[in-house]
PDB file of C-alpha atoms in Angstrom:
ATOM      1  CA  MET A   1       0.000   0.000   0.000  1.00  0.00           C
ATOM      2  CA  SER A   2       1.405   3.357  -0.973  1.00  0.00           C
ATOM      3  CA  THR A   3       1.383   6.147   1.576  1.00  0.00           C
ATOM      4  CA  SER A   4       2.676   8.850  -0.728  1.00  0.00           C
ATOM      5  CA  ASP A   5       0.854  11.487  -2.707  1.00  0.00           C
ATOM      6  CA  GLU A   6       2.056   9.899  -5.943  1.00  0.00           C
ATOM      7  CA  PRO A   7      -1.399   9.625  -7.612  1.00  0.00           C
ATOM      8  CA  VAL A   8      -1.717  13.401  -7.489  1.00  0.00           C
ATOM      9  CA  ARG A   9      -0.001  14.432 -10.693  1.00  0.00           C
ATOM     10  CA  GLY A  10      -0.833  16.034 -14.004  1.00  0.00           C
ATOM     11  CA  GLY A  11      -3.485  18.622 -14.719  1.00  0.00           C
ATOM     12  CA  THR A  12      -3.435  22.359 -14.221  1.00  0.00           C
ATOM     13  CA  GLY A  13      -1.768  24.056 -11.298  1.00  0.00           C
ATOM     14  CA  SER A  14      -5.080  25.100  -9.768  1.00  0.00           C
ATOM     15  CA  GLU A  15      -6.480  21.596 -10.175  1.00  0.00           C
ATOM     16  CA  LEU A  16      -3.392  20.099  -8.547  1.00  0.00           C
ATOM     17  CA  GLY A  17      -3.697  22.475  -5.623  1.00  0.00           C
ATOM     18  CA  VAL A  18      -7.300  21.480  -5.004  1.00  0.00           C
ATOM     19  CA  VAL A  19      -6.683  17.750  -5.330  1.00  0.00           C
ATOM     20  CA  VAL A  20      -3.570  17.740  -3.140  1.00  0.00           C
ATOM     21  CA  GLY A  21      -5.353  19.845  -0.540  1.00  0.00           C
ATOM     22  CA  GLU A  22      -8.228  17.361  -0.326  1.00  0.00           C
ATOM     23  CA  ARG A  23      -6.107  14.339   0.510  1.00  0.00           C
ATOM     24  CA  ARG A  24      -5.957  14.947   4.261  1.00  0.00           C
ATOM     25  CA  ARG A  25      -9.709  15.522   4.515  1.00  0.00           C
ATOM     26  CA  LEU A  26     -10.466  12.404   2.468  1.00  0.00           C
ATOM     27  CA  ILE A  27      -8.278  10.233   4.701  1.00  0.00           C
ATOM     28  CA  ASN A  28     -10.003  11.704   7.761  1.00  0.00           C
ATOM     29  CA  LEU A  29     -13.348  10.826   6.205  1.00  0.00           C
ATOM     30  CA  GLY A  30     -12.223   7.354   5.148  1.00  0.00           C
ATOM     31  CA  TYR A  31     -10.846   6.422   8.560  1.00  0.00           C
ATOM     32  CA  ARG A  32     -14.056   7.397  10.334  1.00  0.00           C
ATOM     33  CA  LEU A  33     -16.161   5.538   7.783  1.00  0.00           C
ATOM     34  CA  LEU A  34     -14.049   2.372   7.693  1.00  0.00           C
ATOM     35  CA  GLY A  35     -12.321   2.192  11.092  1.00  0.00           C
ATOM     36  CA  SER A  36      -9.110   1.220   9.308  1.00  0.00           C
ATOM     37  CA  LEU A  37      -6.245   3.458   8.305  1.00  0.00           C
ATOM     38  CA  ALA A  38      -5.081   0.995   5.648  1.00  0.00           C
ATOM     39  CA  GLU A  39      -8.549   0.762   4.119  1.00  0.00           C
ATOM     40  CA  ALA A  40      -8.975   4.533   4.271  1.00  0.00           C
ATOM     41  CA  GLU A  41      -5.754   4.978   2.316  1.00  0.00           C
ATOM     42  CA  ASP A  42      -6.924   2.379  -0.218  1.00  0.00           C
ATOM     43  CA  ALA A  43     -10.230   4.216  -0.620  1.00  0.00           C
ATOM     44  CA  VAL A  44      -8.435   7.518  -1.229  1.00  0.00           C
ATOM     45  CA  GLN A  45      -6.080   5.905  -3.729  1.00  0.00           C
ATOM     46  CA  GLU A  46      -9.088   4.484  -5.589  1.00  0.00           C
ATOM     47  CA  THR A  47     -10.733   7.906  -5.564  1.00  0.00           C
ATOM     48  CA  TYR A  48      -7.676   9.506  -7.142  1.00  0.00           C
ATOM     49  CA  ALA A  49      -7.393   6.671  -9.659  1.00  0.00           C
ATOM     50  CA  ARG A  50     -10.944   7.410 -10.816  1.00  0.00           C
ATOM     51  CA  TRP A  51     -10.198  11.135 -11.008  1.00  0.00           C
ATOM     52  CA  TYR A  52      -7.178  10.605 -13.248  1.00  0.00           C
ATOM     53  CA  ALA A  53      -8.966   7.947 -15.298  1.00  0.00           C
ATOM     54  CA  MET A  54     -11.049  10.808 -16.711  1.00  0.00           C
ATOM     55  CA  SER A  55      -9.776  12.785 -19.655  1.00  0.00           C
ATOM     56  CA  PRO A  56      -8.485  16.337 -19.054  1.00  0.00           C
ATOM     57  CA  ARG A  57     -11.642  17.658 -20.697  1.00  0.00           C
ATOM     58  CA  GLN A  58     -13.848  15.628 -18.340  1.00  0.00           C
ATOM     59  CA  ARG A  59     -11.920  16.879 -15.300  1.00  0.00           C
ATOM     60  CA  GLU A  60     -12.186  20.463 -16.497  1.00  0.00           C
ATOM     61  CA  ALA A  61     -15.959  20.019 -16.730  1.00  0.00           C
ATOM     62  CA  VAL A  62     -16.210  19.147 -13.023  1.00  0.00           C
ATOM     63  CA  GLU A  63     -17.597  22.269 -11.360  1.00  0.00           C
ATOM     64  CA  SER A  64     -16.296  21.387  -7.887  1.00  0.00           C
ATOM     65  CA  PRO A  65     -13.393  18.903  -7.681  1.00  0.00           C
ATOM     66  CA  GLU A  66     -13.756  18.895  -3.875  1.00  0.00           C
ATOM     67  CA  ALA A  67     -17.388  17.789  -4.072  1.00  0.00           C
ATOM     68  CA  TRP A  68     -16.566  15.231  -6.775  1.00  0.00           C
ATOM     69  CA  LEU A  69     -13.758  13.708  -4.720  1.00  0.00           C
ATOM     70  CA  THR A  70     -15.932  13.553  -1.599  1.00  0.00           C
ATOM     71  CA  THR A  71     -18.809  11.940  -3.472  1.00  0.00           C
ATOM     72  CA  VAL A  72     -16.592   9.292  -5.035  1.00  0.00           C
ATOM     73  CA  ALA A  73     -14.691   8.621  -1.795  1.00  0.00           C
ATOM     74  CA  GLY A  74     -17.990   8.277   0.079  1.00  0.00           C
ATOM     75  CA  ARG A  75     -19.318   5.799  -2.463  1.00  0.00           C
ATOM     76  CA  VAL A  76     -16.069   3.824  -2.461  1.00  0.00           C
ATOM     77  CA  CYS A  77     -16.212   3.624   1.350  1.00  0.00           C
ATOM     78  CA  LEU A  78     -19.877   2.603   1.247  1.00  0.00           C
ATOM     79  CA  ASP A  79     -19.000  -0.286  -1.085  1.00  0.00           C
ATOM     80  CA  MET A  80     -16.023  -1.243   1.091  1.00  0.00           C
ATOM     81  CA  LEU A  81     -18.201  -1.246   4.220  1.00  0.00           C
ATOM     82  CA  GLY A  82     -20.588  -3.703   2.584  1.00  0.00           C
ATOM     83  CA  SER A  83     -17.801  -6.147   1.735  1.00  0.00           C
ATOM     84  CA  ALA A  84     -16.078  -5.534   5.088  1.00  0.00           C
ATOM     85  CA  ARG A  85     -19.160  -6.743   6.970  1.00  0.00           C
ATOM     86  CA  ALA A  86     -18.925 -10.065   5.138  1.00  0.00           C
ATOM     87  CA  ARG A  87     -15.170 -10.340   5.809  1.00  0.00           C
ATOM     88  CA  ARG A  88     -15.607  -9.549   9.489  1.00  0.00           C
ATOM     89  CA  GLU A  89     -18.125 -12.359   9.856  1.00  0.00           C
ATOM     90  CA  ARG A  90     -15.224 -14.680   8.970  1.00  0.00           C
ATOM     91  CA  TYR A  91     -12.715 -12.798  11.138  1.00  0.00           C
ATOM     92  CA  VAL A  92     -11.029 -14.855  13.858  1.00  0.00           C
ATOM     93  CA  GLY A  93     -12.180 -13.430  17.193  1.00  0.00           C
ATOM     94  CA  ALA A  94     -13.357  -9.870  17.767  1.00  0.00           C
ATOM     95  CA  TRP A  95     -12.701  -7.126  15.186  1.00  0.00           C
ATOM     96  CA  ILE A  96     -11.578  -3.826  16.746  1.00  0.00           C
ATOM     97  CA  PRO A  97     -10.983  -0.641  14.722  1.00  0.00           C
ATOM     98  CA  GLU A  98      -7.352   0.116  13.937  1.00  0.00           C
ATOM     99  CA  PRO A  99      -5.829   2.211  16.767  1.00  0.00           C
ATOM    100  CA  LEU A 100      -4.114   5.500  15.968  1.00  0.00           C
ATOM    101  CA  PRO A 101      -1.226   7.151  17.819  1.00  0.00           C
ATOM    102  CA  ASP A 102      -0.928  10.837  18.528  1.00  0.00           C
ATOM    103  CA  ARG A 103       0.603  12.863  15.690  1.00  0.00           C
ATOM    104  CA  THR A 104       3.767  13.369  17.741  1.00  0.00           C
ATOM    105  CA  GLU A 105       4.136   9.651  18.447  1.00  0.00           C
ATOM    106  CA  TRP A 106       3.452   7.748  15.223  1.00  0.00           C
ATOM    107  CA  ALA A 107       6.271   5.671  13.793  1.00  0.00           C
ATOM    108  CA  GLY A 108       7.852   5.894  10.370  1.00  0.00           C
ATOM    109  CA  GLY A 109       8.128   9.592   9.575  1.00  0.00           C
ATOM    110  CA  ARG A 110       7.718  13.212  10.654  1.00  0.00           C
ATOM    111  CA  ALA A 111       4.677  14.306  12.605  1.00  0.00           C
ATOM    112  CA  ASP A 112       5.058  18.056  12.360  1.00  0.00           C
ATOM    113  CA  ASP A 113       3.916  18.668   8.762  1.00  0.00           C
ATOM    114  CA  GLY A 114       7.490  19.693   8.010  1.00  0.00           C
ATOM    115  CA  ARG A 115       7.219  18.016   4.610  1.00  0.00           C
ATOM    116  CA  SER A 116      10.745  16.664   4.845  1.00  0.00           C
ATOM    117  CA  GLY A 117      11.196  12.949   5.162  1.00  0.00           C
ATOM    118  CA  PRO A 118       8.487  10.313   4.601  1.00  0.00           C
ATOM    119  CA  THR A 119       4.831  10.932   5.253  1.00  0.00           C
ATOM    120  CA  ASP A 120       2.292   8.578   6.741  1.00  0.00           C
ATOM    121  CA  PRO A 121      -1.519   8.489   6.651  1.00  0.00           C
ATOM    122  CA  ALA A 122      -1.608   8.487  10.461  1.00  0.00           C
ATOM    123  CA  ASP A 123      -0.235  12.013  10.325  1.00  0.00           C
ATOM    124  CA  ARG A 124      -3.245  13.094   8.290  1.00  0.00           C
ATOM    125  CA  VAL A 125      -5.980  12.002  10.698  1.00  0.00           C
ATOM    126  CA  THR A 126      -7.269  14.655  13.073  1.00  0.00           C
ATOM    127  CA  LEU A 127      -7.682  13.104  16.522  1.00  0.00           C
ATOM    128  CA  ASP A 128     -10.895  14.272  18.172  1.00  0.00           C
ATOM    129  CA  GLU A 129     -13.881  12.686  19.899  1.00  0.00           C
ATOM    130  CA  SER A 130     -15.142  11.303  16.574  1.00  0.00           C
ATOM    131  CA  VAL A 131     -12.206   8.859  16.525  1.00  0.00           C
ATOM    132  CA  ASN A 132     -12.042   7.750  20.154  1.00  0.00           C
ATOM    133  CA  MET A 133     -12.281   3.971  20.336  1.00  0.00           C
ATOM    134  CA  ALA A 134     -15.622   3.872  22.150  1.00  0.00           C
ATOM    135  CA  PHE A 135     -17.182   5.986  19.390  1.00  0.00           C
ATOM    136  CA  LEU A 136     -15.662   3.885  16.589  1.00  0.00           C
ATOM    137  CA  VAL A 137     -16.873   0.655  18.187  1.00  0.00           C
ATOM    138  CA  VAL A 138     -20.438   1.995  18.255  1.00  0.00           C
ATOM    139  CA  LEU A 139     -20.097   2.939  14.576  1.00  0.00           C
ATOM    140  CA  GLU A 140     -19.311  -0.714  13.855  1.00  0.00           C
ATOM    141  CA  SER A 141     -22.826  -1.653  15.005  1.00  0.00           C
ATOM    142  CA  MET A 142     -24.424   0.546  12.330  1.00  0.00           C
ATOM    143  CA  THR A 143     -25.441  -0.435   8.831  1.00  0.00           C
ATOM    144  CA  PRO A 144     -23.131   0.939   6.117  1.00  0.00           C
ATOM    145  CA  ALA A 145     -25.759   3.486   5.034  1.00  0.00           C
ATOM    146  CA  GLU A 146     -26.342   4.641   8.633  1.00  0.00           C
ATOM    147  CA  ARG A 147     -22.645   5.065   9.228  1.00  0.00           C
ATOM    148  CA  VAL A 148     -22.030   7.034   6.036  1.00  0.00           C
ATOM    149  CA  ALA A 149     -25.050   9.295   6.511  1.00  0.00           C
ATOM    150  CA  PHE A 150     -24.201   9.971  10.160  1.00  0.00           C
ATOM    151  CA  ILE A 151     -20.476  10.650   9.636  1.00  0.00           C
ATOM    152  CA  LEU A 152     -21.011  12.874   6.613  1.00  0.00           C
ATOM    153  CA  HIS A 153     -23.776  14.934   8.233  1.00  0.00           C
ATOM    154  CA  ASP A 154     -23.027  14.973  11.967  1.00  0.00           C
ATOM    155  CA  VAL A 155     -19.221  14.878  11.876  1.00  0.00           C
ATOM    156  CA  PHE A 156     -18.349  16.553   8.563  1.00  0.00           C
ATOM    157  CA  ALA A 157     -21.437  18.816   8.389  1.00  0.00           C
ATOM    158  CA  TYR A 158     -22.559  17.870   4.888  1.00  0.00           C
ATOM    159  CA  PRO A 159     -26.186  18.800   4.141  1.00  0.00           C
ATOM    160  CA  PHE A 160     -28.554  15.882   3.607  1.00  0.00           C
ATOM    161  CA  ALA A 161     -29.018  16.840  -0.044  1.00  0.00           C
ATOM    162  CA  GLU A 162     -25.317  16.116  -0.649  1.00  0.00           C
ATOM    163  CA  VAL A 163     -25.356  13.034   1.573  1.00  0.00           C
ATOM    164  CA  ALA A 164     -28.232  11.692  -0.513  1.00  0.00           C
ATOM    165  CA  GLU A 165     -26.133  11.862  -3.685  1.00  0.00           C
ATOM    166  CA  ILE A 166     -23.424   9.774  -2.030  1.00  0.00           C
ATOM    167  CA  VAL A 167     -25.651   7.210  -0.323  1.00  0.00           C
ATOM    168  CA  GLY A 168     -28.056   6.924  -3.237  1.00  0.00           C
ATOM    169  CA  ARG A 169     -31.185   7.653  -1.210  1.00  0.00           C
ATOM    170  CA  THR A 170     -33.485  10.617  -0.730  1.00  0.00           C
ATOM    171  CA  PRO A 171     -32.525  13.430   1.665  1.00  0.00           C
ATOM    172  CA  ALA A 172     -35.435  12.407   3.902  1.00  0.00           C
ATOM    173  CA  ALA A 173     -34.196   8.820   4.003  1.00  0.00           C
ATOM    174  CA  CYS A 174     -30.676  10.012   4.850  1.00  0.00           C
ATOM    175  CA  ARG A 175     -32.099  12.153   7.646  1.00  0.00           C
ATOM    176  CA  GLN A 176     -33.754   9.023   9.059  1.00  0.00           C
ATOM    177  CA  LEU A 177     -30.499   7.065   8.738  1.00  0.00           C
ATOM    178  CA  ALA A 178     -28.595   9.717  10.677  1.00  0.00           C
ATOM    179  CA  SER A 179     -31.334   9.842  13.309  1.00  0.00           C
ATOM    180  CA  SER A 180     -31.160   6.066  13.746  1.00  0.00           C
ATOM    181  CA  ALA A 181     -27.375   6.304  14.089  1.00  0.00           C
ATOM    182  CA  ARG A 182     -27.721   8.968  16.788  1.00  0.00           C
ATOM    183  CA  ARG A 183     -30.049   6.686  18.747  1.00  0.00           C
ATOM    184  CA  ARG A 184     -27.376   3.989  18.640  1.00  0.00           C
ATOM    185  CA  ILE A 185     -24.789   6.472  19.898  1.00  0.00           C
ATOM    186  CA  ARG A 186     -27.046   7.553  22.768  1.00  0.00           C
ATOM    187  CA  ALA A 187     -27.901   3.955  23.676  1.00  0.00           C
ATOM    188  CA  GLU A 188     -24.342   2.624  23.577  1.00  0.00           C
ATOM    189  CA  GLY A 189     -22.079   5.545  24.255  1.00  0.00           C
ATOM    190  CA  ARG A 190     -21.325   7.753  27.210  1.00  0.00           C
ATOM    191  CA  PRO A 191     -19.697  11.166  27.233  1.00  0.00           C
ATOM    192  CA  ALA A 192     -15.946  10.763  27.651  1.00  0.00           C
ATOM    193  CA  GLY A 193     -14.479  12.108  30.850  1.00  0.00           C
ATOM    194  CA  PRO A 194     -11.623  14.628  30.905  1.00  0.00           C
ATOM    195  CA  PRO A 195      -8.363  13.217  29.437  1.00  0.00           C
ATOM    196  CA  ALA A 196      -6.443  14.151  32.593  1.00  0.00           C
ATOM    197  CA  GLY A 197      -8.708  11.968  34.719  1.00  0.00           C
ATOM    198  CA  GLN A 198      -8.407   9.089  32.281  1.00  0.00           C
ATOM    199  CA  ALA A 199      -4.631   9.478  32.156  1.00  0.00           C
ATOM    200  CA  ALA A 200      -4.367   9.123  35.942  1.00  0.00           C
ATOM    201  CA  LEU A 201      -6.595   6.048  35.962  1.00  0.00           C
ATOM    202  CA  VAL A 202      -4.695   4.408  33.101  1.00  0.00           C
ATOM    203  CA  ARG A 203      -1.405   5.160  34.882  1.00  0.00           C
ATOM    204  CA  ASP A 204      -2.696   3.498  38.050  1.00  0.00           C
ATOM    205  CA  PHE A 205      -3.827   0.505  35.961  1.00  0.00           C
ATOM    206  CA  LYS A 206      -0.356   0.268  34.370  1.00  0.00           C
ATOM    207  CA  GLU A 207       1.368   0.327  37.762  1.00  0.00           C
ATOM    208  CA  ALA A 208      -0.986  -2.278  39.218  1.00  0.00           C
ATOM    209  CA  TRP A 209      -0.480  -4.462  36.139  1.00  0.00           C
ATOM    210  CA  GLU A 210       3.300  -4.196  36.432  1.00  0.00           C
ATOM    211  CA  ALA A 211       3.070  -5.066  40.136  1.00  0.00           C
ATOM    212  CA  LYS A 212       0.691  -7.970  39.360  1.00  0.00           C
ATOM    213  CA  ASP A 213      -1.573  -6.557  42.054  1.00  0.00           C
ATOM    214  CA  ILE A 214      -4.922  -8.227  41.418  1.00  0.00           C
ATOM    215  CA  LYS A 215      -6.669  -6.415  44.260  1.00  0.00           C
ATOM    216  CA  ALA A 216      -5.571  -3.009  42.954  1.00  0.00           C
ATOM    217  CA  LEU A 217      -6.616  -3.932  39.408  1.00  0.00           C
ATOM    218  CA  VAL A 218     -10.067  -5.002  40.573  1.00  0.00           C
ATOM    219  CA  GLY A 219     -10.447  -1.704  42.409  1.00  0.00           C
ATOM    220  CA  LEU A 220      -9.677   0.251  39.232  1.00  0.00           C
ATOM    221  CA  LEU A 221     -12.153  -1.704  37.096  1.00  0.00           C
ATOM    222  CA  ALA A 222     -15.927  -1.340  37.071  1.00  0.00           C
ATOM    223  CA  PRO A 223     -17.561  -4.545  38.397  1.00  0.00           C
ATOM    224  CA  ASP A 224     -19.113  -5.215  34.968  1.00  0.00           C
ATOM    225  CA  ALA A 225     -16.069  -4.133  32.957  1.00  0.00           C
ATOM    226  CA  THR A 226     -15.342  -5.807  29.638  1.00  0.00           C
ATOM    227  CA  MET A 227     -12.018  -6.481  27.937  1.00  0.00           C
ATOM    228  CA  THR A 228     -11.977  -7.321  24.217  1.00  0.00           C
ATOM    229  CA  ALA A 229      -8.860  -8.445  22.329  1.00  0.00           C
ATOM    230  CA  ASP A 230      -8.182  -8.519  18.589  1.00  0.00           C
ATOM    231  CA  GLY A 231      -5.478 -10.840  17.330  1.00  0.00           C
ATOM    232  CA  GLY A 232      -7.032 -11.450  13.928  1.00  0.00           C
ATOM    233  CA  GLY A 233      -5.984 -15.094  14.072  1.00  0.00           C
ATOM    234  CA  LEU A 234      -2.378 -13.961  13.526  1.00  0.00           C
ATOM    235  CA  VAL A 235      -1.260 -13.841  17.170  1.00  0.00           C
ATOM    236  CA  GLY A 236      -2.608 -15.265  20.393  1.00  0.00           C
ATOM    237  CA  ALA A 237      -5.615 -13.433  21.830  1.00  0.00           C
ATOM    238  CA  VAL A 238      -8.692 -14.403  23.793  1.00  0.00           C
ATOM    239  CA  LEU A 239     -11.470 -14.965  21.244  1.00  0.00           C
ATOM    240  CA  ARG A 240     -14.359 -13.786  23.405  1.00  0.00           C
ATOM    241  CA  PRO A 241     -14.643 -10.714  25.624  1.00  0.00           C
ATOM    242  CA  VAL A 242     -13.460 -11.151  29.205  1.00  0.00           C
ATOM    243  CA  GLU A 243     -16.231  -9.888  31.483  1.00  0.00           C
ATOM    244  CA  GLY A 244     -16.056  -8.779  35.092  1.00  0.00           C
ATOM    245  CA  SER A 245     -13.349  -6.977  37.047  1.00  0.00           C
ATOM    246  CA  ALA A 246     -11.994 -10.090  38.774  1.00  0.00           C
ATOM    247  CA  LEU A 247     -11.608 -12.095  35.562  1.00  0.00           C
ATOM    248  CA  ILE A 248      -9.981  -9.182  33.745  1.00  0.00           C
ATOM    249  CA  ALA A 249      -7.519  -8.640  36.592  1.00  0.00           C
ATOM    250  CA  GLN A 250      -6.598 -12.324  36.592  1.00  0.00           C
ATOM    251  CA  TYR A 251      -6.247 -12.329  32.812  1.00  0.00           C
ATOM    252  CA  VAL A 252      -3.882  -9.356  32.595  1.00  0.00           C
ATOM    253  CA  VAL A 253      -1.731 -10.762  35.414  1.00  0.00           C
ATOM    254  CA  HIS A 254      -1.645 -14.054  33.504  1.00  0.00           C
ATOM    255  CA  ILE A 255      -0.385 -12.118  30.463  1.00  0.00           C
ATOM    256  CA  ALA A 256       2.320 -10.500  32.580  1.00  0.00           C
ATOM    257  CA  ASP A 257       3.398 -13.934  33.840  1.00  0.00           C
ATOM    258  CA  LYS A 258       3.624 -15.302  30.295  1.00  0.00           C
ATOM    259  CA  ALA A 259       5.611 -12.317  28.990  1.00  0.00           C
ATOM    260  CA  PRO A 260       8.032 -11.270  31.749  1.00  0.00           C
ATOM    261  CA  GLY A 261       9.942  -8.896  29.456  1.00  0.00           C
ATOM    262  CA  LEU A 262       6.860  -6.905  28.481  1.00  0.00           C
ATOM    263  CA  THR A 263       7.273  -3.115  28.712  1.00  0.00           C
ATOM    264  CA  LEU A 264       4.200  -0.934  29.248  1.00  0.00           C
ATOM    265  CA  LEU A 265       4.179   2.639  27.955  1.00  0.00           C
ATOM    266  CA  GLU A 266       1.615   5.389  28.433  1.00  0.00           C
ATOM    267  CA  ARG A 267       0.560   6.619  25.009  1.00  0.00           C
ATOM    268  CA  THR A 268      -2.281   8.487  23.350  1.00  0.00           C
ATOM    269  CA  VAL A 269      -4.608   6.048  21.584  1.00  0.00           C
ATOM    270  CA  ASN A 270      -7.193   7.615  19.276  1.00  0.00           C
ATOM    271  CA  GLY A 271      -6.947  10.895  21.121  1.00  0.00           C
ATOM    272  CA  ARG A 272      -7.368   9.411  24.617  1.00  0.00           C
ATOM    273  CA  PRO A 273      -4.866   8.103  27.197  1.00  0.00           C
ATOM    274  CA  GLY A 274      -4.019   4.444  26.608  1.00  0.00           C
ATOM    275  CA  LEU A 275      -1.250   1.879  26.928  1.00  0.00           C
ATOM    276  CA  VAL A 276       1.233   0.321  24.529  1.00  0.00           C
ATOM    277  CA  ALA A 277       2.898  -3.007  25.322  1.00  0.00           C
ATOM    278  CA  GLN A 278       6.296  -3.701  23.773  1.00  0.00           C
ATOM    279  CA  SER A 279       8.360  -6.863  23.622  1.00  0.00           C
ATOM    280  CA  SER A 280      12.050  -6.389  22.783  1.00  0.00           C
ATOM    281  CA  GLY A 281      11.243  -2.857  21.642  1.00  0.00           C
ATOM    282  CA  ILE A 282       8.483  -3.961  19.245  1.00  0.00           C
ATOM    283  CA  THR A 283       4.882  -2.876  19.819  1.00  0.00           C
ATOM    284  CA  VAL A 284       2.766  -6.006  20.277  1.00  0.00           C
ATOM    285  CA  THR A 285      -0.401  -4.592  21.850  1.00  0.00           C
ATOM    286  CA  VAL A 286      -2.182  -1.239  21.878  1.00  0.00           C
ATOM    287  CA  ALA A 287      -4.888  -0.829  24.525  1.00  0.00           C
ATOM    288  CA  ALA A 288      -7.660   1.763  24.495  1.00  0.00           C
ATOM    289  CA  PHE A 289      -9.844   2.467  27.522  1.00  0.00           C
ATOM    290  CA  ASP A 290     -13.311   3.765  28.338  1.00  0.00           C
ATOM    291  CA  LEU A 291     -14.423   5.012  31.757  1.00  0.00           C
ATOM    292  CA  ALA A 292     -17.656   5.032  33.727  1.00  0.00           C
ATOM    293  CA  ASP A 293     -18.163   6.561  37.166  1.00  0.00           C
ATOM    294  CA  GLY A 294     -14.436   6.951  37.778  1.00  0.00           C
ATOM    295  CA  ARG A 295     -13.496   3.374  36.880  1.00  0.00           C
ATOM    296  CA  ILE A 296     -12.360   1.562  33.764  1.00  0.00           C
ATOM    297  CA  SER A 297     -15.420   0.092  32.094  1.00  0.00           C
ATOM    298  CA  ARG A 298     -14.027  -1.163  28.783  1.00  0.00           C
ATOM    299  CA  ILE A 299     -10.628  -2.151  27.443  1.00  0.00           C
ATOM    300  CA  TRP A 300      -9.906  -2.800  23.781  1.00  0.00           C
ATOM    301  CA  ALA A 301      -6.577  -4.571  23.211  1.00  0.00           C
ATOM    302  CA  VAL A 302      -5.432  -4.640  19.582  1.00  0.00           C
ATOM    303  CA  ARG A 303      -2.786  -7.309  18.948  1.00  0.00           C
ATOM    304  CA  ASN A 304      -3.279  -7.957  15.227  1.00  0.00           C
ATOM    305  CA  PRO A 305       0.133  -6.896  13.815  1.00  0.00           C
ATOM    306  CA  GLU A 306      -1.513  -5.722  10.582  1.00  0.00           C
ATOM    307  CA  LYS A 307      -3.247  -3.000  12.625  1.00  0.00           C
ATOM    308  CA  LEU A 308      -0.101  -1.850  14.423  1.00  0.00           C
ATOM    309  CA  GLN A 309       2.007  -0.544  11.530  1.00  0.00           C
ATOM    310  CA  ALA A 310       1.695   3.076  12.691  1.00  0.00           C
ATOM    311  CA  TRP A 311       3.097   2.001  16.081  1.00  0.00           C
ATOM    312  CA  ARG A 312       6.182   0.139  14.883  1.00  0.00           C
ATOM    313  CA  ASP A 313       9.889   1.188  15.180  1.00  0.00           C
ATOM    314  CA  ASP A 314      11.981   2.745  17.866  1.00  0.00           C
ATOM    315  CA  ALA A 315       9.955   5.979  17.469  1.00  0.00           C
ATOM    316  CA  MET A 316       7.671   4.618  20.173  1.00  0.00           C
ATOM    317  CA  ASN A 317      10.472   4.347  22.751  1.00  0.00           C
TER     318      ASN A 317
END
């Protein structure tokens, strides 16, 4: 998968400026729609391929390249979501969205928009509440049409008339799709607490984990807490969610016993405080957390190495 801006070539200077300038926004859109940085990049590459498959005269006839690119990217993502649902039914264990590091922490290139050195799609995703792991997991419960209508309208502020062109339904139907998506968000999600409070709780969890202190771990977890792991069938991971504070505490201590050289690091995961586990300097697990009433209520542990590319290298040390 290419992570360069190579497809953006040819055409007039003004056209190039518009197309290059849209790349970051399209990757932001694609990640929120697909929950995968790799798939978002593929969707954007396909969008550019379709743009440059047109003749120069056809491109010149496009009144708004920005709108054209968004429409095509949205439709590409909608198609990918449909096929992704089928693939995820065959996925080994739980499927968790791909975790993203903070812009200052991702591996493999610069994170300051300095434009020198390699670039990476992770650097192009704006980390806000619309990409925290709890939010993305709720999005996974939506139908493809619900997800696209909701993200385009509620997150990216597209009017329903434009959403309708992308989804292929009437504006009224898209309004209903977004409304249904909001109900799912209200039913499943909770407002995130302040990052500082989460950081302190995650730090306490890290220290208790390192000390193998089961009692302290249980005290930090909500009684009905849930831990979900994603190994994708490529590495060892519990296939079903671990439920209950006592079982989770025992499980993470068991992990510590099996991997005595494991190093835990406090890192930003999808814009919220989380943990990264490294073995011999290589990131093997990225954990995201959700809180309820001052305790950890949910843990998502991504171990699938295909979802950890943005976390690789010594840049994480």
